[in-house]
Coordinates of C-alpha atoms in Angstrom, one line a residue:
M1 CA 93.1 -208.5 100.3
F2 CA 92.3 -204.5 100.8
Y3 CA 88.9 -205.4 102.1
F4 CA 89.9 -207.9 104.7
L5 CA 93.1 -205.3 106.2
S6 CA 90.8 -202.7 106.0
K7 CA 88.4 -204.9 108.3
V8 CA 91.4 -205.6 110.6
L9 CA 92.5 -201.8 110.9
Y10 CA 88.8 -200.8 111.5
A11 CA 88.9 -203.3 114.8
L12 CA 92.4 -202.4 115.8
V13 CA 91.4 -198.9 116.1
A14 CA 88.1 -198.7 117.4
P15 CA 87.1 -197.3 120.6
V16 CA 86.8 -200.6 122.4
S17 CA 89.9 -202.3 121.4
I18 CA 92.0 -199.2 122.2
I19 CA 90.6 -199.3 125.8
I20 CA 90.9 -203.2 126.0
I21 CA 94.6 -203.0 124.9
L22 CA 95.6 -200.7 127.3
M23 CA 93.8 -202.6 129.6
L24 CA 95.6 -205.5 129.0
I25 CA 99.1 -203.6 129.2
Y26 CA 98.2 -202.6 132.5
A27 CA 97.7 -206.4 133.7
F28 CA 100.9 -207.3 132.6
T29 CA 103.2 -204.3 133.7
R30 CA 101.0 -203.0 136.6
I31 CA 101.9 -199.5 135.0
K32 CA 99.0 -197.2 136.4
S33 CA 99.0 -194.7 133.6
Y34 CA 97.7 -197.5 131.4
F35 CA 94.8 -197.9 133.5
Y36 CA 94.0 -194.2 134.0
W37 CA 94.2 -193.9 130.3
A38 CA 91.7 -196.5 129.9
L39 CA 89.5 -195.3 132.4
G40 CA 89.4 -191.8 130.9
L41 CA 88.9 -193.3 127.2
L42 CA 86.1 -195.1 128.9
I43 CA 84.3 -192.4 130.0
F44 CA 84.9 -190.1 126.9
F45 CA 83.8 -192.4 124.8
T46 CA 81.0 -193.3 126.3
N47 CA 79.7 -189.6 127.0
P48 CA 76.9 -189.2 124.6
F49 CA 77.2 -185.3 124.4
F50 CA 80.8 -185.2 122.9
A51 CA 79.8 -187.7 120.4
Q52 CA 76.7 -186.2 119.3
V53 CA 78.5 -182.8 119.0
I54 CA 81.2 -184.4 116.8
M55 CA 79.0 -186.4 114.8
G56 CA 76.8 -183.7 114.1
W57 CA 80.0 -181.6 112.7
Y58 CA 80.5 -184.8 110.4
E59 CA 77.6 -185.3 109.5
V60 CA 76.2 -184.1 106.0
A61 CA 73.1 -182.2 106.9
P62 CA 69.8 -183.5 105.8
V63 CA 67.9 -181.7 103.0
V64 CA 64.2 -181.4 101.8
I65 CA 63.1 -182.5 98.4
K66 CA 60.6 -180.2 96.9
K67 CA 57.8 -181.5 95.2
D68 CA 58.9 -180.1 91.8
Q69 CA 62.8 -182.0 92.2
K70 CA 63.0 -185.0 90.3
Y71 CA 65.5 -187.0 89.7
D72 CA 66.6 -190.0 86.8
A73 CA 67.3 -192.4 89.5
I74 CA 68.0 -193.0 93.4
I75 CA 71.2 -194.4 94.2
L76 CA 71.2 -196.9 97.3
P77 CA 74.6 -198.0 98.7
G78 CA 74.3 -201.4 101.0
G79 CA 75.4 -202.3 104.1
F80 CA 72.6 -202.8 106.2
V81 CA 71.0 -206.3 104.8
T82 CA 72.0 -209.5 105.8
N83 CA 70.1 -213.0 105.0
Y84 CA 70.1 -216.5 106.4
E85 CA 68.4 -219.6 105.9
I86 CA 65.7 -221.1 108.0
E87 CA 64.2 -224.6 106.9
G88 CA 65.4 -224.0 103.5
Q89 CA 64.0 -220.5 103.2
L90 CA 66.2 -217.6 102.9
R91 CA 65.1 -214.6 105.3
V92 CA 66.3 -211.1 105.0
N93 CA 67.6 -209.6 108.2
F94 CA 68.1 -205.9 108.6
S95 CA 70.8 -203.9 110.6
D96 CA 69.9 -200.7 112.5
G97 CA 71.0 -198.5 109.1
N98 CA 68.2 -199.6 107.3
D99 CA 66.5 -196.2 107.4
R100 CA 68.4 -195.7 103.9
M101 CA 66.2 -198.1 102.3
M102 CA 63.0 -196.8 104.2
Q103 CA 63.7 -193.5 103.1
A104 CA 64.5 -194.8 99.5
I105 CA 61.1 -196.3 99.0
D106 CA 59.4 -193.1 100.5
L107 CA 61.3 -190.8 98.2
F108 CA 60.1 -193.4 95.2
K109 CA 56.5 -193.3 96.6
R110 CA 56.6 -189.6 96.3
G111 CA 57.6 -189.8 92.8
V112 CA 61.0 -188.3 93.3
S113 CA 62.1 -190.5 90.9
K114 CA 61.1 -193.5 88.8
K115 CA 64.4 -195.7 89.7
I116 CA 66.3 -197.2 92.6
I117 CA 69.6 -198.1 92.0
Y118 CA 70.8 -200.6 94.5
T119 CA 74.4 -201.4 94.9
A120 CA 75.5 -203.8 97.2
G121 CA 77.6 -207.2 96.4
S122 CA 78.2 -210.1 99.4
D123 CA 80.4 -210.2 102.4
T124 CA 83.3 -212.0 101.2
I125 CA 84.5 -212.9 104.6
F126 CA 81.4 -214.1 106.2
G127 CA 79.8 -215.3 102.9
A128 CA 76.2 -214.0 102.6
F129 CA 74.1 -216.5 101.1
R130 CA 73.2 -214.0 97.9
A131 CA 74.5 -210.7 97.3
E132 CA 72.8 -208.2 99.2
A133 CA 71.5 -206.0 96.5
E134 CA 69.5 -209.2 95.4
M135 CA 67.8 -209.7 98.9
G136 CA 66.8 -206.1 99.0
R137 CA 64.8 -206.2 95.4
L138 CA 62.9 -208.6 96.6
F139 CA 62.2 -206.5 99.8
L140 CA 61.6 -203.8 97.5
L141 CA 59.2 -205.7 95.6
K142 CA 57.6 -206.3 98.5
C143 CA 57.0 -202.9 99.0
G144 CA 55.2 -202.3 95.9
I145 CA 58.0 -201.3 93.7
P146 CA 58.2 -202.4 90.1
D147 CA 61.0 -204.9 89.0
S148 CA 61.2 -202.6 86.2
C149 CA 62.0 -199.7 88.5
I150 CA 64.8 -201.2 90.2
I151 CA 68.4 -201.6 89.3
I152 CA 70.9 -203.8 91.4
E153 CA 74.8 -203.8 91.2
T154 CA 75.8 -207.3 92.9
K155 CA 79.8 -207.4 92.9
S156 CA 80.4 -204.3 95.1
I157 CA 81.5 -204.7 98.7
N158 CA 82.9 -201.4 99.8
T159 CA 82.0 -197.8 99.1
Y160 CA 84.7 -197.1 96.1
Q161 CA 83.4 -200.0 94.7
N162 CA 79.5 -199.1 94.9
A163 CA 80.7 -196.1 93.1
A164 CA 83.1 -197.6 90.3
F165 CA 80.8 -200.9 89.6
T166 CA 77.7 -198.8 89.4
Q167 CA 79.3 -196.3 86.7
K168 CA 80.2 -199.2 84.9
L169 CA 76.6 -200.5 85.2
L170 CA 75.0 -197.4 84.1
A171 CA 77.3 -196.8 81.1
K172 CA 75.8 -200.2 79.5
I173 CA 72.6 -198.5 80.1
D174 CA 72.8 -195.3 79.3
P175 CA 75.8 -193.9 77.1
N176 CA 74.7 -190.3 78.5
Y177 CA 74.4 -191.4 82.4
A178 CA 76.8 -188.6 83.2
S179 CA 74.1 -185.8 82.1
K180 CA 71.6 -187.3 84.5
K181 CA 70.6 -186.1 88.0
Y182 CA 71.1 -188.4 90.6
L183 CA 70.2 -188.4 94.3
L184 CA 72.4 -190.5 96.6
V185 CA 70.7 -191.8 100.1
T186 CA 72.6 -193.3 102.9
A187 CA 73.6 -192.4 106.2
G188 CA 74.4 -188.8 107.1
F189 CA 78.0 -190.1 108.6
H190 CA 78.7 -192.3 105.5
M191 CA 77.6 -189.3 103.0
R192 CA 81.0 -187.6 102.8
R193 CA 82.9 -190.5 101.6
A194 CA 79.9 -191.6 99.7
K195 CA 79.8 -188.7 97.8
A196 CA 83.2 -188.4 97.1
C197 CA 83.6 -191.9 95.6
F198 CA 80.6 -191.6 93.2
E199 CA 81.7 -188.1 91.8
K200 CA 85.1 -189.3 91.4
A201 CA 83.5 -192.3 89.6
G202 CA 81.9 -189.6 87.1
I203 CA 78.3 -189.8 88.6
P204 CA 77.3 -185.9 90.0
C205 CA 74.8 -186.6 92.5
D206 CA 72.8 -184.7 95.3
T207 CA 72.9 -185.9 98.6
Y208 CA 70.1 -187.3 100.9
S209 CA 71.1 -187.9 104.7
T210 CA 69.6 -190.7 106.5
D211 CA 70.1 -192.5 109.7
L212 CA 71.1 -189.1 111.6
R213 CA 72.6 -190.1 114.8
S214 CA 73.5 -186.6 116.2
I215 CA 69.7 -186.0 116.8
R216 CA 69.1 -189.0 118.9
N217 CA 68.6 -188.8 122.6
K218 CA 68.4 -184.9 122.9
D219 CA 65.1 -185.0 124.9
S220 CA 66.8 -184.5 128.4
V221 CA 70.0 -183.5 130.0
L222 CA 70.6 -186.4 131.6
N223 CA 70.5 -188.4 128.1
T224 CA 73.5 -185.8 127.2
I225 CA 75.3 -187.0 130.5
I226 CA 74.8 -190.5 131.5
P227 CA 77.2 -192.7 129.4
T228 CA 75.7 -195.3 127.1
Y229 CA 76.7 -197.3 124.4
G230 CA 75.4 -195.0 121.9
G231 CA 78.4 -192.5 122.4
L232 CA 80.8 -195.5 122.3
Q233 CA 79.1 -196.5 119.1
N234 CA 79.1 -193.0 117.5
W235 CA 82.8 -192.9 117.9
T236 CA 83.3 -196.2 116.5
I237 CA 81.7 -194.9 113.3
L238 CA 83.3 -191.7 113.2
L239 CA 87.0 -193.6 113.5
K240 CA 86.2 -195.8 110.9
E241 CA 84.5 -192.9 108.4
W242 CA 88.0 -190.9 109.2
I243 CA 90.4 -193.7 108.2
G244 CA 88.1 -194.9 105.5
M245 CA 88.5 -191.4 104.1
V246 CA 92.1 -190.9 104.7
V247 CA 92.6 -194.3 103.0
Y248 CA 90.6 -193.7 100.0
E249 CA 92.3 -190.4 99.3
M250 CA 95.8 -192.3 99.7
K251 CA 94.2 -194.7 97.2
G252 CA 93.1 -192.1 94.8
Y253 CA 89.6 -193.3 95.4
V254 CA 88.0 -189.9 96.0

């Protein structure tokens, strides 16, 4: 129920939803202030400059992993893989957030860690055919990651559960898990909430931010002025993260 309600809340406070609600109120009342508010918010939310500045402030900065830095495991939270069936065959479908998987594979190939912990279940609303971590594991195998180096957690459906269920899994595998070194690999905008959840669960971890949205489209002045969907998308992500952090603090998840 909490998962479903959180999705509804995120949808209601999304910039597009707010603008649509204001326009609907204007359509039925003809009170011009609602129209001006909708227009003003549309201009503001689609401006890439403001979106990138705030995103850059909120994102956890990327780090450079030195050659001598080693970790007992790379923790990879899901949320970027779905699957669908074509003529009896399951196919993996990646979203634009799959940079974290590519970075995790790169880190593994560079010898930063010999283990990847992939934590992601299936969407209970839309009912994916299989847990995301199961499908992601198949892709990791195709990329040359040995099966013995992959640990999957297949029940979690949000960031809190990613951390809580990973902790339970690690406790079964190694009683001394809390003394090990972990590298958390996720999107920069998601890192604050994710790190807080994992450390609350007793899993100390360093951060490795991916999918850095604040550095996109900075190659020209025009790209910071012309209204874009990217600006709107960044604000949608930020509002979701801020609300998520507040709710998690209220529930004691972080």
